[in-house]
CSV table of C-alpha atoms and ligand atoms in Angstrom, one decimal:
chain,number,residue,atom,x,y,z
A,29,MET,CA,31.9,8.9,31.8
A,30,PRO,CA,33.4,11.9,30.0
A,31,PRO,CA,33.7,15.0,32.3
A,32,GLY,CA,30.5,17.0,32.5
A,33,THR,CA,28.1,14.2,31.4
A,34,GLU,CA,26.8,13.7,34.9
A,35,GLU,CA,24.5,16.7,34.6
A,36,TYR,CA,22.6,15.2,31.7
A,37,LYS,CA,19.3,13.4,32.1
A,38,TRP,CA,20.3,10.4,30.1
A,39,PRO,CA,23.5,8.4,30.1
A,40,LEU,CA,25.8,9.0,27.1
A,41,GLU,CA,25.1,5.6,25.7
A,42,TYR,CA,21.4,6.3,25.6
A,43,MET,CA,21.9,9.6,23.8
A,44,ALA,CA,24.2,7.9,21.2
A,45,ARG,CA,21.4,5.4,20.6
A,46,TYR,CA,18.7,8.1,20.2
A,47,PRO,CA,20.6,11.1,18.9
A,48,PHE,CA,17.5,12.8,17.5
A,49,LEU,CA,16.0,13.4,21.0
A,50,SER,CA,16.1,16.9,22.3
A,51,GLY,CA,18.4,16.0,25.3
A,52,ALA,CA,21.0,14.4,22.9
A,53,LYS,CA,20.9,17.5,20.7
A,54,GLU,CA,21.5,19.7,23.7
A,55,TYR,CA,24.5,17.6,24.6
A,56,ILE,CA,25.9,17.8,21.1
A,57,LYS,CA,25.4,21.6,21.1
A,58,ARG,CA,27.2,22.0,24.4
A,59,GLU,CA,29.9,19.3,24.3
A,60,ALA,CA,30.9,18.9,20.6
A,61,PRO,CA,34.1,20.5,19.4
A,62,PRO,CA,33.9,23.8,17.5
A,63,MET,CA,32.5,23.2,14.0
A,64,ASP,CA,35.8,23.9,12.1
A,65,GLU,CA,37.6,21.3,14.3
A,66,LEU,CA,34.9,18.7,13.9
A,67,LEU,CA,34.9,19.2,10.2
A,68,ARG,CA,38.6,19.5,9.5
A,69,ASP,CA,40.8,18.2,12.4
A,70,ASN,CA,42.3,14.7,11.9
A,71,LEU,CA,41.4,13.9,15.5
A,72,TRP,CA,37.7,13.9,14.4
A,73,GLY,CA,38.3,11.9,11.2
A,74,PRO,CA,36.6,8.7,12.6
A,75,VAL,CA,33.5,10.8,13.5
A,76,ARG,CA,33.3,12.1,10.0
A,77,LYS,CA,33.7,8.6,8.6
A,78,ARG,CA,31.0,7.2,10.8
A,79,GLY,CA,28.7,10.1,9.8
A,80,LYS,CA,29.3,9.2,6.1
A,81,ASP,CA,28.8,5.5,6.9
A,82,ARG,CA,25.4,6.2,8.4
A,83,VAL,CA,24.2,7.8,5.1
A,84,MET,CA,25.8,5.1,2.9
A,85,GLU,CA,24.3,2.3,4.9
A,86,SER,CA,20.9,3.9,4.6
A,87,LEU,CA,21.3,4.2,0.9
A,88,GLU,CA,22.8,0.8,0.3
A,89,ASN,CA,21.0,-1.4,2.8
A,90,GLY,CA,18.0,0.6,3.9
A,91,ARG,CA,19.2,0.8,7.5
A,92,VAL,CA,22.0,2.2,9.6
A,93,LYS,CA,23.9,-0.7,11.3
A,94,ILE,CA,24.0,-0.8,15.0
A,95,ARG,CA,27.5,-0.4,16.5
A,96,ARG,CA,28.1,-2.0,19.8
A,97,ILE,CA,30.9,-0.1,21.6
A,98,GLU,CA,32.2,0.0,25.1
A,99,ASP,CA,34.6,2.8,25.2
A,100,GLU,CA,32.9,6.0,26.4
A,101,LEU,CA,34.9,8.3,24.2
A,102,GLU,CA,33.9,6.2,21.2
A,103,ILE,CA,30.3,6.3,22.3
A,104,GLU,CA,30.6,10.1,22.3
A,105,ASN,CA,32.1,10.0,18.8
A,106,GLU,CA,29.1,7.8,17.8
A,107,LEU,CA,26.8,10.6,19.0
A,108,PHE,CA,28.8,13.3,17.3
A,109,SER,CA,28.6,11.4,14.0
A,110,TYR,CA,24.8,12.0,13.9
A,111,PRO,CA,25.1,15.8,13.1
A,112,ILE,CA,27.8,14.9,10.5
A,113,ALA,CA,25.3,12.6,8.8
A,114,ARG,CA,22.7,15.3,8.9
A,115,MET,CA,25.1,17.8,7.3
A,116,LEU,CA,25.9,15.4,4.5
A,117,VAL,CA,22.3,14.7,3.7
A,118,SER,CA,21.5,18.4,3.9
A,119,SER,CA,24.4,19.4,1.7
A,120,ILE,CA,22.9,17.2,-1.1
A,121,GLY,CA,19.4,18.2,-0.3
A,122,ASP,CA,17.8,15.4,-2.4
A,123,ASN,CA,14.4,14.2,-1.2
A,124,PHE,CA,15.0,10.6,-2.1
A,125,LEU,CA,18.2,10.7,0.0
A,126,VAL,CA,16.4,12.5,2.9
A,127,ARG,CA,13.7,9.9,3.0
A,128,ARG,CA,16.1,7.0,2.7
A,129,TYR,CA,18.4,8.3,5.4
A,130,SER,CA,15.5,9.1,7.8
A,131,LEU,CA,14.2,5.6,7.2
A,132,GLY,CA,17.6,4.1,7.7
A,133,GLU,CA,17.9,5.7,11.2
A,134,ALA,CA,14.3,4.7,12.1
A,135,GLU,CA,15.1,1.1,11.1
A,136,ARG,CA,18.2,1.1,13.3
A,137,VAL,CA,16.1,2.1,16.2
A,138,VAL,CA,13.7,-0.7,15.5
A,139,ASP,CA,16.6,-3.1,15.5
A,140,GLU,CA,17.7,-1.6,18.9
A,141,LEU,CA,14.2,-2.0,20.3
A,142,SER,CA,13.8,-5.5,19.2
A,143,ARG,CA,16.8,-6.4,21.3
A,144,GLU,CA,15.5,-4.5,24.3
A,145,ALA,CA,14.3,-6.8,27.0
A,146,ASP,CA,12.9,-4.2,29.4
A,147,ASP,CA,9.6,-2.9,28.1
A,148,GLU,CA,9.8,0.1,30.4
A,149,LYS,CA,12.7,1.4,28.2
A,150,LEU,CA,10.2,1.5,25.3
A,151,ILE,CA,7.8,3.5,27.4
A,152,ASP,CA,10.6,5.9,28.4
A,153,LEU,CA,11.5,6.4,24.7
A,154,ALA,CA,7.9,6.9,23.8
A,155,LYS,CA,7.6,9.6,26.5
A,156,GLU,CA,10.7,11.4,25.1
A,157,LEU,CA,9.1,11.3,21.7
A,158,GLY,CA,6.0,12.9,23.0
A,159,LEU,CA,3.7,9.9,23.0
A,160,ARG,CA,1.6,9.2,26.1
A,161,SER,CA,1.7,5.4,26.7
A,162,GLU,CA,1.8,2.8,29.5
A,163,LYS,CA,2.3,-0.9,29.8
A,164,ASP,CA,-0.9,-2.8,30.6
A,165,GLY,CA,-0.4,-6.5,31.0
A,166,GLU,CA,1.2,-7.8,27.9
A,167,ASN,CA,0.1,-4.8,25.8
A,168,PHE,CA,1.0,-1.2,25.5
A,169,LYS,CA,-1.8,1.4,25.8
A,170,VAL,CA,-1.4,4.6,23.8
A,171,PHE,CA,-3.4,7.8,24.2
A,172,PHE,CA,-5.9,7.7,21.3
A,173,ALA,CA,-5.0,11.2,19.9
A,174,HIS,CA,-1.3,10.4,19.8
A,175,TYR,CA,-2.0,7.1,18.1
A,176,LEU,CA,-4.0,8.9,15.4
A,177,GLU,CA,-1.4,11.6,14.9
A,178,ASN,CA,1.3,9.0,14.2
A,179,THR,CA,-0.6,6.5,12.1
A,180,GLU,CA,-2.1,8.8,9.4
A,181,HIS,CA,0.1,7.2,6.8
A,182,LEU,CA,-0.6,3.6,7.8
A,183,ARG,CA,-3.5,2.5,5.6
A,184,SER,CA,-3.5,-1.2,6.0
A,185,SER,CA,-6.5,-2.7,7.7
A,186,GLU,CA,-4.7,-3.7,10.9
A,187,TRP,CA,-4.3,0.1,11.7
A,188,LYS,CA,-7.9,1.0,11.0
A,189,LEU,CA,-10.1,2.3,13.8
A,190,THR,CA,-12.6,-0.5,13.4
A,191,ASN,CA,-9.9,-3.1,14.1
A,192,LEU,CA,-8.5,-1.4,17.2
A,193,ASP,CA,-8.8,-2.4,20.8
A,194,LEU,CA,-10.0,1.0,22.0
A,195,ARG,CA,-10.9,1.5,25.6
A,196,LYS,CA,-11.4,4.8,27.6
A,197,GLY,CA,-9.5,6.9,25.2
A,198,ASN,CA,-6.5,4.5,24.8
A,199,VAL,CA,-5.5,2.2,22.0
A,200,TYR,CA,-4.1,-1.2,23.1
A,201,LEU,CA,-1.2,-2.5,21.0
A,202,GLU,CA,1.0,-5.5,21.0
A,203,ARG,CA,4.7,-5.0,21.3
A,204,ASP,CA,5.5,-5.2,17.6
A,205,ARG,CA,2.9,-2.7,16.7
A,206,PHE,CA,4.0,-0.4,19.5
A,207,VAL,CA,7.5,-0.5,18.1
A,208,ARG,CA,6.1,0.2,14.6
A,209,LEU,CA,4.3,3.3,16.0
A,210,LEU,CA,7.6,4.5,17.5
A,211,LYS,CA,9.3,3.9,14.2
A,212,GLU,CA,6.7,6.1,12.5
A,213,ARG,CA,7.3,8.8,15.0
A,214,ILE,CA,11.1,8.7,14.7
A,215,PHE,CA,10.9,8.7,10.9
A,216,SER,CA,8.8,11.8,10.9
A,217,LEU,CA,10.9,13.5,13.5
A,218,ILE,CA,14.1,13.0,11.5
A,219,TYR,CA,12.5,13.5,8.1
A,220,LEU,CA,10.7,16.8,8.9
A,221,ASP,CA,13.9,18.3,10.3
A,222,LEU,CA,15.8,17.8,7.0
A,223,PRO,CA,17.4,19.3,5.0
A,224,ALA,CA,18.9,21.8,7.4
A,225,PRO,CA,20.7,24.9,6.3
A,226,VAL,CA,24.4,24.3,5.4
A,227,SER,CA,27.3,26.7,5.4
A,228,ASP,CA,30.2,27.1,3.0
A,229,LEU,CA,32.5,25.6,5.6
A,230,ILE,CA,30.4,22.4,5.7
A,231,LEU,CA,30.3,22.2,1.9
A,232,GLU,CA,34.0,22.7,1.5
A,233,SER,CA,35.1,20.5,4.3
A,234,LEU,CA,32.9,17.6,3.4
A,235,GLU,CA,33.3,17.9,-0.3
A,236,LYS,CA,34.8,14.4,-0.8
A,237,GLN,CA,32.2,12.6,1.3
A,238,ILE,CA,29.4,14.5,-0.5
A,239,GLU,CA,30.8,13.4,-3.9
A,240,ASP,CA,31.0,9.8,-2.7
A,241,ILE,CA,27.4,9.8,-1.5
A,242,LYS,CA,26.2,11.4,-4.7
A,243,GLU,CA,27.8,8.7,-6.7
A,244,VAL,CA,26.0,5.9,-4.8
A,245,LEU,CA,22.8,7.9,-4.9
A,246,GLU,CA,22.9,8.0,-8.7
A,247,GLU,CA,23.7,4.3,-8.9
A,248,LYS,CA,20.7,3.6,-6.7
A,249,ARG,CA,18.5,5.7,-8.9
A,250,LYS,CA,19.9,4.1,-12.0
A,251,GLU,CA,19.3,0.6,-10.6
A,252,ILE,CA,15.6,1.4,-10.5
A,253,LYS,CA,15.5,3.3,-13.8
A,254,ASP,CA,17.5,0.7,-15.8
A,255,ILE,CA,15.2,-2.2,-15.2
A,256,ASP,CA,13.9,-3.2,-18.7
A,257,LEU,CA,10.4,-4.4,-18.1
A,258,GLY,CA,9.1,-4.9,-21.6
A,259,LYS,CA,5.4,-5.6,-22.2
A,260,VAL,CA,3.1,-4.7,-19.3
A,261,GLU,CA,1.6,-7.8,-17.6
A,262,ASP,CA,-0.5,-6.7,-14.7
A,263,GLU,CA,-1.1,-10.3,-13.4
A,264,LEU,CA,2.6,-10.2,-12.4
A,265,PHE,CA,2.3,-7.0,-10.4
A,266,PRO,CA,3.3,-7.3,-6.8
A,267,PRO,CA,0.5,-7.7,-4.1
A,268,CYS,CA,0.8,-4.0,-2.9
A,269,ILE,CA,0.2,-2.7,-6.4
A,270,LYS,CA,-2.6,-5.1,-7.1
A,271,TYR,CA,-4.2,-4.1,-3.8
A,272,LEU,CA,-3.9,-0.4,-4.6
A,273,LEU,CA,-5.3,-0.9,-8.1
A,274,VAL,CA,-8.4,-2.8,-6.7
A,275,SER,CA,-8.9,-0.2,-4.0
A,276,GLN,CA,-8.7,2.6,-6.6
A,277,GLN,CA,-11.1,0.8,-8.9
A,278,GLU,CA,-13.5,0.2,-5.9
A,279,GLY,CA,-13.6,4.0,-5.4
A,280,GLN,CA,-11.7,4.1,-2.2
A,281,ASN,CA,-10.0,7.3,-1.4
A,282,LEU,CA,-6.3,6.6,-1.7
A,283,SER,CA,-3.7,8.4,0.4
A,284,HIS,CA,-1.3,10.7,-1.4
A,285,GLU,CA,1.5,8.1,-0.9
A,286,SER,CA,-0.6,5.4,-2.4
A,287,ARG,CA,-1.6,7.4,-5.5
A,288,PHE,CA,2.0,8.4,-5.9
A,289,ALA,CA,3.4,4.8,-5.5
A,290,LEU,CA,0.8,3.4,-7.9
A,291,THR,CA,1.2,6.0,-10.6
A,292,ALA,CA,5.0,6.0,-10.5
A,293,PHE,CA,5.0,2.2,-10.6
A,294,LEU,CA,2.6,2.1,-13.6
A,295,ARG,CA,4.8,4.6,-15.4
A,296,LYS,CA,8.0,2.8,-14.7
A,297,VAL,CA,6.6,-0.5,-16.1
A,298,GLY,CA,6.0,1.3,-19.3
A,299,LEU,CA,2.5,2.7,-19.4
A,300,SER,CA,1.8,6.0,-21.1
A,301,GLU,CA,-0.3,8.7,-19.4
A,302,ASP,CA,-3.4,7.3,-21.3
A,303,GLY,CA,-2.5,3.8,-20.2
A,304,ILE,CA,-2.4,4.9,-16.6
A,305,ILE,CA,-5.7,6.8,-16.9
A,306,SER,CA,-7.3,3.7,-18.4
A,307,TYR,CA,-6.6,1.9,-15.1
A,308,PHE,CA,-7.9,4.8,-13.0
A,309,GLN,CA,-11.0,5.2,-15.2
A,310,GLU,CA,-12.7,2.2,-13.6
A,311,SER,CA,-13.1,4.1,-10.3
A,312,PRO,CA,-16.7,5.2,-9.7
A,313,ASP,CA,-15.7,8.8,-8.8
A,314,PHE,CA,-13.2,9.1,-11.6
A,315,ASP,CA,-12.4,12.8,-12.4
A,316,GLU,CA,-10.4,12.8,-15.6
A,317,GLN,CA,-9.1,16.4,-15.2
A,318,LEU,CA,-7.9,15.8,-11.7
A,319,ALA,CA,-6.4,12.4,-12.5
A,320,SER,CA,-4.5,13.8,-15.5
A,321,TYR,CA,-3.1,16.7,-13.5
A,322,GLN,CA,-1.9,14.3,-10.8
A,323,ILE,CA,-0.4,11.9,-13.3
A,324,GLU,CA,1.3,14.5,-15.3
A,325,HIS,CA,2.9,15.9,-12.2
A,326,ILE,CA,4.2,12.5,-11.1
A,327,ILE,CA,5.5,11.5,-14.6
A,328,GLY,CA,7.2,14.8,-14.9
A,329,GLU,CA,5.1,16.5,-17.6
A,330,ILE,CA,4.5,19.4,-15.2
A,331,SER,CA,7.4,19.4,-12.8
A,332,GLY,CA,10.1,18.3,-15.2
A,333,THR,CA,11.1,15.6,-12.8
A,334,GLU,CA,10.0,12.0,-13.3
A,335,TYR,CA,9.6,10.5,-9.9
A,336,THR,CA,10.9,7.1,-9.0
A,337,PRO,CA,8.4,4.7,-7.3
A,338,PRO,CA,9.1,4.0,-3.7
A,339,GLY,CA,11.0,0.8,-2.5
A,340,CYS,CA,9.6,-1.8,-0.1
A,341,SER,CA,11.1,-0.1,3.0
A,342,LEU,CA,9.3,3.2,2.2
A,343,MET,CA,6.1,1.3,1.2
A,344,ARG,CA,6.2,-0.3,4.7
A,345,THR,CA,6.9,3.0,6.4
A,346,ASN,CA,3.9,4.5,4.6
A,347,GLY,CA,1.7,1.5,5.6
A,348,ILE,CA,1.1,0.5,2.0
A,349,CYS,CA,3.0,-2.7,1.7
A,350,PHE,CA,-0.2,-4.6,1.4
A,351,GLN,CA,-0.6,-8.4,1.6
A,352,PRO,CA,3.1,-9.3,1.1
A,353,ASP,CA,3.6,-12.9,-0.1
A,354,SER,CA,6.4,-15.4,0.2
A,355,LEU,CA,8.4,-13.7,-2.6
A,356,CYS,CA,8.2,-10.4,-0.7
A,357,GLU,CA,9.8,-12.2,2.3
A,358,GLN,CA,13.0,-12.9,0.4
A,359,GLU,CA,16.0,-11.2,1.8
A,360,TRP,CA,16.8,-9.5,-1.5
A,361,MET,CA,13.3,-8.1,-2.2
A,362,SER,CA,13.7,-4.4,-1.8
A,363,HIS,CA,11.5,-2.9,-4.5
A,364,PRO,CA,8.1,-3.6,-6.1
A,365,LEU,CA,9.8,-3.2,-9.5
A,366,THR,CA,12.2,-6.0,-8.5
A,367,TYR,CA,9.3,-8.2,-7.7
A,368,TYR,CA,7.7,-7.5,-11.1
A,369,SER,CA,10.9,-8.0,-13.1
A,370,PHE,CA,11.6,-11.3,-11.2
A,371,LYS,CA,8.1,-12.6,-12.0
A,372,LYS,CA,8.5,-11.6,-15.6
A,373,ARG,CA,11.9,-13.4,-15.9
A,374,LYS,CA,10.5,-16.5,-14.2
A,375,LYS,CA,7.5,-16.5,-16.6
A,376,ALA,CA,9.8,-16.0,-19.7
A,377,GLU,CA,12.0,-18.9,-18.5
A,378,SER,CA,9.1,-21.3,-18.0
A,379,GLU,CA,7.6,-20.3,-21.4
A,380,ALA,CA,11.0,-21.0,-23.0
A,381,GLU,CA,11.2,-24.4,-21.3
A,382,GLU,CA,7.7,-25.2,-22.4
A,383,LYS,CA,8.6,-24.3,-26.0
A,384,GLU,CA,11.7,-26.4,-26.0
A,385,LYS,CA,9.7,-29.4,-24.7
A,386,GLU,CA,7.1,-28.9,-27.4
A,387,GLU,CA,9.8,-28.7,-30.1
A,388,LYS,CA,11.5,-31.9,-28.8
A,389,GLU,CA,8.1,-33.7,-28.9
A,390,GLU,CA,7.5,-32.6,-32.5
A,391,ASP,CA,10.9,-33.9,-33.5
B,409,LIG,S1,7.3,-6.3,0.1
B,409,LIG,FE1,7.5,-4.8,-1.5
B,409,LIG,S2,6.7,-5.8,-3.3
B,409,LIG,FE2,5.9,-7.0,-1.6
B,409,LIG,S3,4.0,-6.1,-1.1
B,409,LIG,FE3,5.5,-5.1,0.2
B,409,LIG,S4,6.1,-3.2,-0.9
B,409,LIG,FE4,5.0,-4.6,-2.4
């Protein structure tokens, strides 16, 4: 154990695993080297590299990879790499990157927790995150108000009040759903704390890392923008988008995230503003003025920025990955647009095969 760490509530390894907790932040504040050394000294090069890797892994794979390390000084470096990652994300200040990074860290914790055999550790973490919970038999009981606070973005039916096991002010959850709740909490904790203010020292010292991340960020954006989707075929839409369309047409009040995902998706597959409105018009409480305003904002007519539809990870975080099917379960499935373009390609291939068969028969 590095000198001085005995006085902290949690072992260093725990703080490295959950660096967003207040105890870990306190440790970093007191024990990390002075800022100019951390940012410039060769000795701290590996810390800066790991900080950059955290951001890159979030961008490229949607999650920060877990590192299993034994050496205590390396564990401390792992902890110090967290503020470096935050500095990098804050220096770029892009909302897509902020979300992607926050989600990447939250996914890493889910991976950690799925390997955790001792359920009491989950309860301890929940407590540190400000959630009142206890183990009760096989389930986890969570104070009702804390459940509500952290599930407001989860709209699928399994999270609805009517489907809850609710007794004496507590909600009973299975382990997987309890972990999902912790993920929501962690995501918000990281996301709402970014971007942080950055100094010139940070911008100058991390210039190269910032440029590298920006490059990958642009590639990621381009990947989504460049998909040529051709004619709109709504029967090939992914299940989440079909579900949102039906909910909208049935007059259900969609969350902001749902409206955003739906509109940005419809835009990206090639619909004009009028085309999008024609889908929304079927809703019983359709308000054309309001719908136009919201659509114009999302497609960039008002803000000047055309927003990109969210990927599957973010859809899941927002609780709007509805009714995923077997195609959604493929390892490579990362975006509703990927789902749609895959289906379109498959359809075009089978139509071409069909045509070839017919031509042969005619010959
Ligand atoms: S996995 Fe992706 S494409 Fe499939 S339903 Fe969920 S968000 Fe939609």
